[in-house]
GROMACS .gro file of C-alpha atoms in nm:
model
  273
    1MET     CA    1  10.882  10.360   8.802
    2LYS     CA    2  10.963  10.621   8.498
    3THR     CA    3  11.032  10.854   8.797
    4ARG     CA    4  11.180  10.593   8.999
    5ILE     CA    5  11.435  10.520   8.707
    6LEU     CA    6  11.487  10.916   8.592
    7SER     CA    7  11.585  10.971   8.981
    8ALA     CA    8  11.844  10.712   8.988
    9ALA     CA    9  11.961  10.823   8.638
   10ILE     CA   10  12.042  11.156   8.765
   11LEU     CA   11  12.124  11.096   9.144
   12LEU     CA   12  12.382  10.786   9.083
   13PRO     CA   13  12.632  10.920   8.866
   14LEU     CA   14  12.635  11.239   9.097
   15LEU     CA   15  12.696  11.045   9.407
   16PHE     CA   16  12.960  10.862   9.227
   17ILE     CA   17  13.115  11.163   9.109
   18ILE     CA   18  13.156  11.285   9.464
   19LEU     CA   19  13.281  10.946   9.563
   20LEU     CA   20  13.559  10.941   9.297
   21ALA     CA   21  13.643  11.304   9.197
   22LEU     CA   22  13.596  11.534   9.496
   23PRO     CA   23  13.772  11.572   9.791
   24LYS     CA   24  13.685  11.294  10.081
   25VAL     CA   25  13.503  11.573  10.312
   26VAL     CA   26  13.264  11.643  10.064
   27ALA     CA   27  13.164  11.270  10.088
   28ALA     CA   28  13.175  11.273  10.441
   29VAL     CA   29  12.954  11.577  10.502
   30LEU     CA   30  12.697  11.416  10.196
   31PHE     CA   31  12.666  11.136  10.418
   32GLY     CA   32  12.672  11.338  10.704
   33LEU     CA   33  12.364  11.496  10.610
   34MET     CA   34  12.182  11.184  10.500
   35ALA     CA   35  12.259  11.024  10.841
   36ALA     CA   36  12.079  11.336  10.969
   37ILE     CA   37  11.774  11.337  10.748
   38ALA     CA   38  11.754  10.932  10.836
   39ALA     CA   39  11.747  11.022  11.214
   40TYR     CA   40  11.469  11.262  11.128
   41GLU     CA   41  11.261  11.026  10.932
   42LEU     CA   42  11.290  10.742  11.153
   43LEU     CA   43  11.198  10.950  11.442
   44PHE     CA   44  10.947  11.244  11.313
   45GLY     CA   45  10.848  11.037  10.983
   46THR     CA   46  10.729  10.768  11.179
   47GLY     CA   47  10.567  10.937  11.433
   48LEU     CA   48  10.777  10.742  11.725
   49VAL     CA   49  10.946  11.049  11.835
   50ARG     CA   50  10.738  11.420  11.823
   51HIS     CA   51  10.951  11.590  12.047
   52ARG     CA   52  11.176  11.809  11.861
   53ARG     CA   53  11.428  11.886  12.050
   54LEU     CA   54  11.492  11.497  12.098
   55VAL     CA   55  11.481  11.502  11.703
   56VAL     CA   56  11.731  11.788  11.664
   57TYR     CA   57  11.973  11.639  11.919
   58ALA     CA   58  11.965  11.285  11.699
   59MET     CA   59  12.020  11.482  11.401
   60ILE     CA   60  12.321  11.663  11.493
   61MET     CA   61  12.495  11.378  11.649
   62ALA     CA   62  12.380  11.179  11.343
   63PHE     CA   63  12.605  11.444  11.162
   64LEU     CA   64  12.871  11.467  11.379
   65VAL     CA   65  12.944  11.076  11.382
   66SER     CA   66  13.039  11.107  11.001
   67MET     CA   67  13.272  11.388  11.082
   68TRP     CA   68  13.434  11.184  11.332
   69CYS     CA   69  13.455  10.903  11.063
   70CYS     CA   70  13.626  11.147  10.841
   71PHE     CA   71  13.861  11.329  11.095
   72GLY     CA   72  14.099  11.100  11.250
   73ARG     CA   73  13.833  10.903  11.473
   74SER     CA   74  13.959  11.040  11.727
   75TYR     CA   75  13.839  10.855  12.084
   76THR     CA   76  13.867  11.136  12.301
   77MET     CA   77  13.578  11.379  12.037
   78ALA     CA   78  13.366  11.053  12.016
   79LEU     CA   79  13.293  10.991  12.355
   80LEU     CA   80  13.260  11.357  12.435
   81GLY     CA   81  12.984  11.352  12.158
   82ILE     CA   82  12.828  11.056  12.283
   83VAL     CA   83  12.851  11.182  12.684
   84LEU     CA   84  12.682  11.575  12.568
   85PHE     CA   85  12.426  11.350  12.320
   86PHE     CA   86  12.377  11.105  12.678
   87VAL     CA   87  12.314  11.465  12.883
   88ALA     CA   88  12.078  11.594  12.631
   89LEU     CA   89  11.826  11.348  12.612
   90PHE     CA   90  11.844  11.225  12.973
   91SER     CA   91  11.820  11.579  13.075
   92GLU     CA   92  11.506  11.629  12.840
   93MET     CA   93  11.361  11.332  13.045
   94MET     CA   94  11.414  11.489  13.375
   95LEU     CA   95  11.325  11.821  13.281
   96SER     CA   96  10.970  11.654  13.148
   97HIS     CA   97  10.903  11.522  13.505
   98ILE     CA   98  10.935  11.140  13.409
   99LYS     CA   99  10.639  11.217  13.111
  100LEU     CA  100  10.902  11.153  12.861
  101ARG     CA  101  10.927  10.768  12.827
  102PHE     CA  102  11.253  10.585  12.811
  103GLU     CA  103  11.144  10.402  12.481
  104LYS     CA  104  11.123  10.761  12.324
  105ILE     CA  105  11.508  10.799  12.458
  106ALA     CA  106  11.581  10.458  12.354
  107ILE     CA  107  11.476  10.531  11.992
  108CYS     CA  108  11.671  10.868  11.980
  109LEU     CA  109  12.008  10.674  12.073
  110VAL     CA  110  11.936  10.456  11.769
  111ALA     CA  111  11.869  10.715  11.552
  112GLY     CA  112  12.163  10.914  11.647
  113LEU     CA  113  12.415  10.669  11.691
  114LEU     CA  114  12.354  10.350  11.586
  115ILE     CA  115  12.214  10.358  11.248
  116PRO     CA  116  12.453  10.661  11.149
  117TYR     CA  117  12.747  10.464  11.239
  118LEU     CA  118  12.599  10.207  10.994
  119LEU     CA  119  12.566  10.401  10.712
  120THR     CA  120  12.876  10.584  10.764
  121SER     CA  121  13.070  10.258  10.693
  122LEU     CA  122  13.083  10.433  10.320
  123VAL     CA  123  13.245  10.705  10.479
  124ARG     CA  124  13.529  10.466  10.665
  125ILE     CA  125  13.611  10.265  10.360
  126HIS     CA  126  13.649  10.576  10.160
  127MET     CA  127  13.869  10.724  10.385
  128VAL     CA  128  14.115  10.431  10.350
  129SER     CA  129  14.453  10.594  10.184
  130GLY     CA  130  14.504  10.470   9.847
  131THR     CA  131  14.240  10.201   9.813
  132GLY     CA  132  13.921  10.387   9.930
  133ARG     CA  133  13.749  10.528   9.641
  134TYR     CA  134  13.799  10.192   9.464
  135PHE     CA  135  13.653  10.003   9.755
  136VAL     CA  136  13.386  10.232   9.841
  137MET     CA  137  13.200  10.112   9.522
  138ILE     CA  138  13.191   9.758   9.656
  139PRO     CA  139  12.855   9.826   9.886
  140PHE     CA  140  12.699  10.008   9.598
  141ILE     CA  141  12.747   9.748   9.344
  142LEU     CA  142  12.599   9.460   9.632
  143ALA     CA  143  12.333   9.662   9.753
  144PHE     CA  144  12.202   9.812   9.414
  145ILE     CA  145  12.273   9.546   9.164
  146SER     CA  146  12.123   9.250   9.413
  147ASP     CA  147  11.811   9.511   9.477
  148SER     CA  148  11.776   9.550   9.089
  149GLY     CA  149  11.814   9.171   9.043
  150ALA     CA  150  11.570   9.087   9.271
  151TYR     CA  151  11.326   9.338   9.140
  152PHE     CA  152  11.312   9.176   8.771
  153ALA     CA  153  11.378   8.792   8.900
  154GLY     CA  154  11.095   8.860   9.180
  155ARG     CA  155  10.894   9.073   8.911
  156TYR     CA  156  10.898   8.756   8.629
  157LEU     CA  157  10.941   8.433   8.850
  158GLY     CA  158  10.841   8.495   9.155
  159LYS     CA  159  10.614   8.240   9.290
  160HIS     CA  160  10.692   8.163   9.660
  161LYS     CA  161  10.673   8.477   9.931
  162LEU     CA  162  10.979   8.555  10.113
  163ALA     CA  163  10.840   8.743  10.384
  164PRO     CA  164  10.466   8.810  10.316
  165VAL     CA  165  10.360   9.006  10.629
  166ILE     CA  166  10.611   9.214  10.644
  167SER     CA  167  10.713   9.271  10.262
  168PRO     CA  168  10.468   9.134  10.022
  169ASN     CA  169  10.626   9.163   9.727
  170LYS     CA  170  10.990   8.973   9.813
  171THR     CA  171  10.970   8.639   9.665
  172VAL     CA  172  11.251   8.351   9.743
  173GLU     CA  173  11.296   8.339   9.380
  174GLY     CA  174  11.368   8.734   9.367
  175ALA     CA  175  11.622   8.688   9.655
  176LEU     CA  176  11.814   8.423   9.444
  177GLY     CA  177  11.801   8.650   9.162
  178GLY     CA  178  11.957   8.930   9.367
  179ILE     CA  179  12.239   8.673   9.492
  180LEU     CA  180  12.304   8.608   9.128
  181ALA     CA  181  12.321   8.936   9.032
  182ALA     CA  182  12.536   9.043   9.303
  183ILE     CA  183  12.787   8.770   9.218
  184ALA     CA  184  12.797   8.865   8.896
  185GLY     CA  185  12.831   9.276   8.953
  186MET     CA  186  13.140   9.144   9.232
  187LEU     CA  187  13.309   8.921   8.938
  188LEU     CA  188  13.258   9.195   8.692
  189TYR     CA  189  13.435   9.500   8.911
  190SER     CA  190  13.705   9.249   9.051
  191MET     CA  191  13.781   9.205   8.650
  192ILE     CA  192  13.805   9.601   8.648
  193LEU     CA  193  14.008   9.611   8.933
  194ASP     CA  194  14.243   9.367   8.806
  195LEU     CA  195  14.269   9.442   8.429
  196ALA     CA  196  14.225   9.802   8.457
  197PHE     CA  197  14.403   9.935   8.766
  198GLY     CA  198  14.632   9.651   8.840
  199PHE     CA  199  14.482   9.501   9.161
  200THR     CA  200  14.564   9.156   9.284
  201VAL     CA  201  14.225   9.032   9.324
  202ASN     CA  202  14.061   8.700   9.456
  203TYR     CA  203  13.792   8.595   9.256
  204PHE     CA  204  13.694   8.334   9.513
  205TYR     CA  205  13.642   8.635   9.747
  206ALA     CA  206  13.428   8.830   9.514
  207LEU     CA  207  13.211   8.508   9.501
  208VAL     CA  208  13.156   8.552   9.889
  209TYR     CA  209  13.114   8.903   9.902
  210GLY     CA  210  12.859   8.881   9.622
  211ILE     CA  211  12.658   8.577   9.818
  212LEU     CA  212  12.687   8.769  10.174
  213GLY     CA  213  12.618   9.121  10.022
  214SER     CA  214  12.274   9.008   9.874
  215LEU     CA  215  12.174   8.854  10.215
  216GLY     CA  216  12.276   9.138  10.411
  217SER     CA  217  12.071   9.365  10.157
  218VAL     CA  218  11.745   9.164  10.204
  219PHE     CA  219  11.831   9.162  10.547
  220GLY     CA  220  11.860   9.521  10.587
  221ASP     CA  221  11.524   9.552  10.364
  222LEU     CA  222  11.325   9.368  10.570
  223CYS     CA  223  11.445   9.501  10.891
  224PHE     CA  224  11.303   9.883  10.792
  225SER     CA  225  11.005   9.737  10.608
  226VAL     CA  226  10.917   9.588  10.969
  227ILE     CA  227  10.927   9.950  11.115
  228LYS     CA  228  10.693  10.050  10.843
  229ARG     CA  229  10.454   9.772  10.859
  230GLN     CA  230  10.435   9.910  11.268
  231THR     CA  231  10.406  10.270  11.233
  232GLY     CA  232  10.163  10.211  10.961
  233ILE     CA  233  10.368  10.406  10.718
  234LYS     CA  234  10.445  10.330  10.323
  235ASP     CA  235  10.743  10.559  10.289
  236PHE     CA  236  10.981  10.728  10.589
  237GLY     CA  237  10.996  11.051  10.324
  238ASN     CA  238  10.975  11.179  10.012
  239LEU     CA  239  11.260  11.319   9.928
  240ILE     CA  240  11.394  11.121   9.637
  241PRO     CA  241  11.134  11.110   9.396
  242GLY     CA  242  11.025  10.762   9.306
  243HIS     CA  243  11.266  10.595   9.602
  244GLY     CA  244  11.096  10.769   9.907
  245GLY     CA  245  11.319  10.910  10.193
  246ILE     CA  246  11.637  10.821  10.281
  247LEU     CA  247  11.564  10.525  10.475
  248ASP     CA  248  11.400  10.382  10.169
  249ARG     CA  249  11.667  10.400   9.949
  250PHE     CA  250  11.930  10.321  10.178
  251ASP     CA  251  11.779  10.056  10.412
  252SER     CA  252  11.974   9.780  10.267
  253MET     CA  253  12.326  10.001  10.302
  254MET     CA  254  12.265   9.990  10.713
  255THR     CA  255  12.378   9.619  10.695
  256VAL     CA  256  12.567   9.588  10.319
  257GLY     CA  257  12.803   9.868  10.442
  258PRO     CA  258  12.920   9.779  10.760
  259LEU     CA  259  12.937   9.395  10.636
  260ALA     CA  260  13.167   9.512  10.321
  261GLU     CA  261  13.354   9.706  10.571
  262LEU     CA  262  13.416   9.396  10.764
  263LEU     CA  263  13.497   9.175  10.484
  264LEU     CA  264  13.732   9.416  10.340
  265LEU     CA  265  13.904   9.389  10.695
  266LEU     CA  266  13.885   9.017  10.740
  267ILE     CA  267  13.954   8.881  10.376
  268PRO     CA  268  14.028   9.191  10.138
  269LEU     CA  269  13.900   9.137   9.811
  270ALA     CA  270  14.198   9.324   9.614
  271VAL     CA  271  14.583   9.424   9.704
  272ALA     CA  272  14.738   9.729   9.531
  273ALA     CA  273  15.029   9.614   9.310
   0.00000   0.00000   0.00000
């Protein structure tokens, strides 16, 4: 527990400095590297795909997804990258004389394209001119505060198991505590945007963000817990002391990030004055 708290105390401020103070391309590179590591964890770390070249192809593609989100989102470049990734994967399948199963190729597509695209919603939010540095904090508030609220509520009040087979430690009371914590976090951040930075804020939308974001956080966590149960592993990696790998720490962000991006497009929380 102490290691977990210490890691968070060191890494979170560093992450926020990168997001709020440094050039945006630095954050894009960081999330690209995180996506590449996540691809490795999902493929090689779980044992689902041990074919080294396939893992490398997926890691390269995962990094390029973040770069595409950062530099103009050119449809031509994105299509070229996807086609080359497709050709590389299926060429390996043909070169193996059909010994390489299609399931392995499909998992590589998930690791190299789907998961990186979900994670790099943070890059897309961050890149929005004028408001990106403010709004990119929303997914972190939703995911991390919800997670903390669920942990403490579940620890002290939890009695009813939420998903005993998938994640034995999760409780209904913990999930409700996470929702309340996310709502409180969003209302507080909305007040900061309103009073400190002059945004026009819709506080009802902040409530909606908190509820949906917390539910999305639980869903994302459970999604990757299923993978860990099926592959018989405790953690996806050991990169972050006390937390595990990238997928262990950012599993909920795979759903919260895109959800926040979608909510910002459909029901904007705040408008710059």
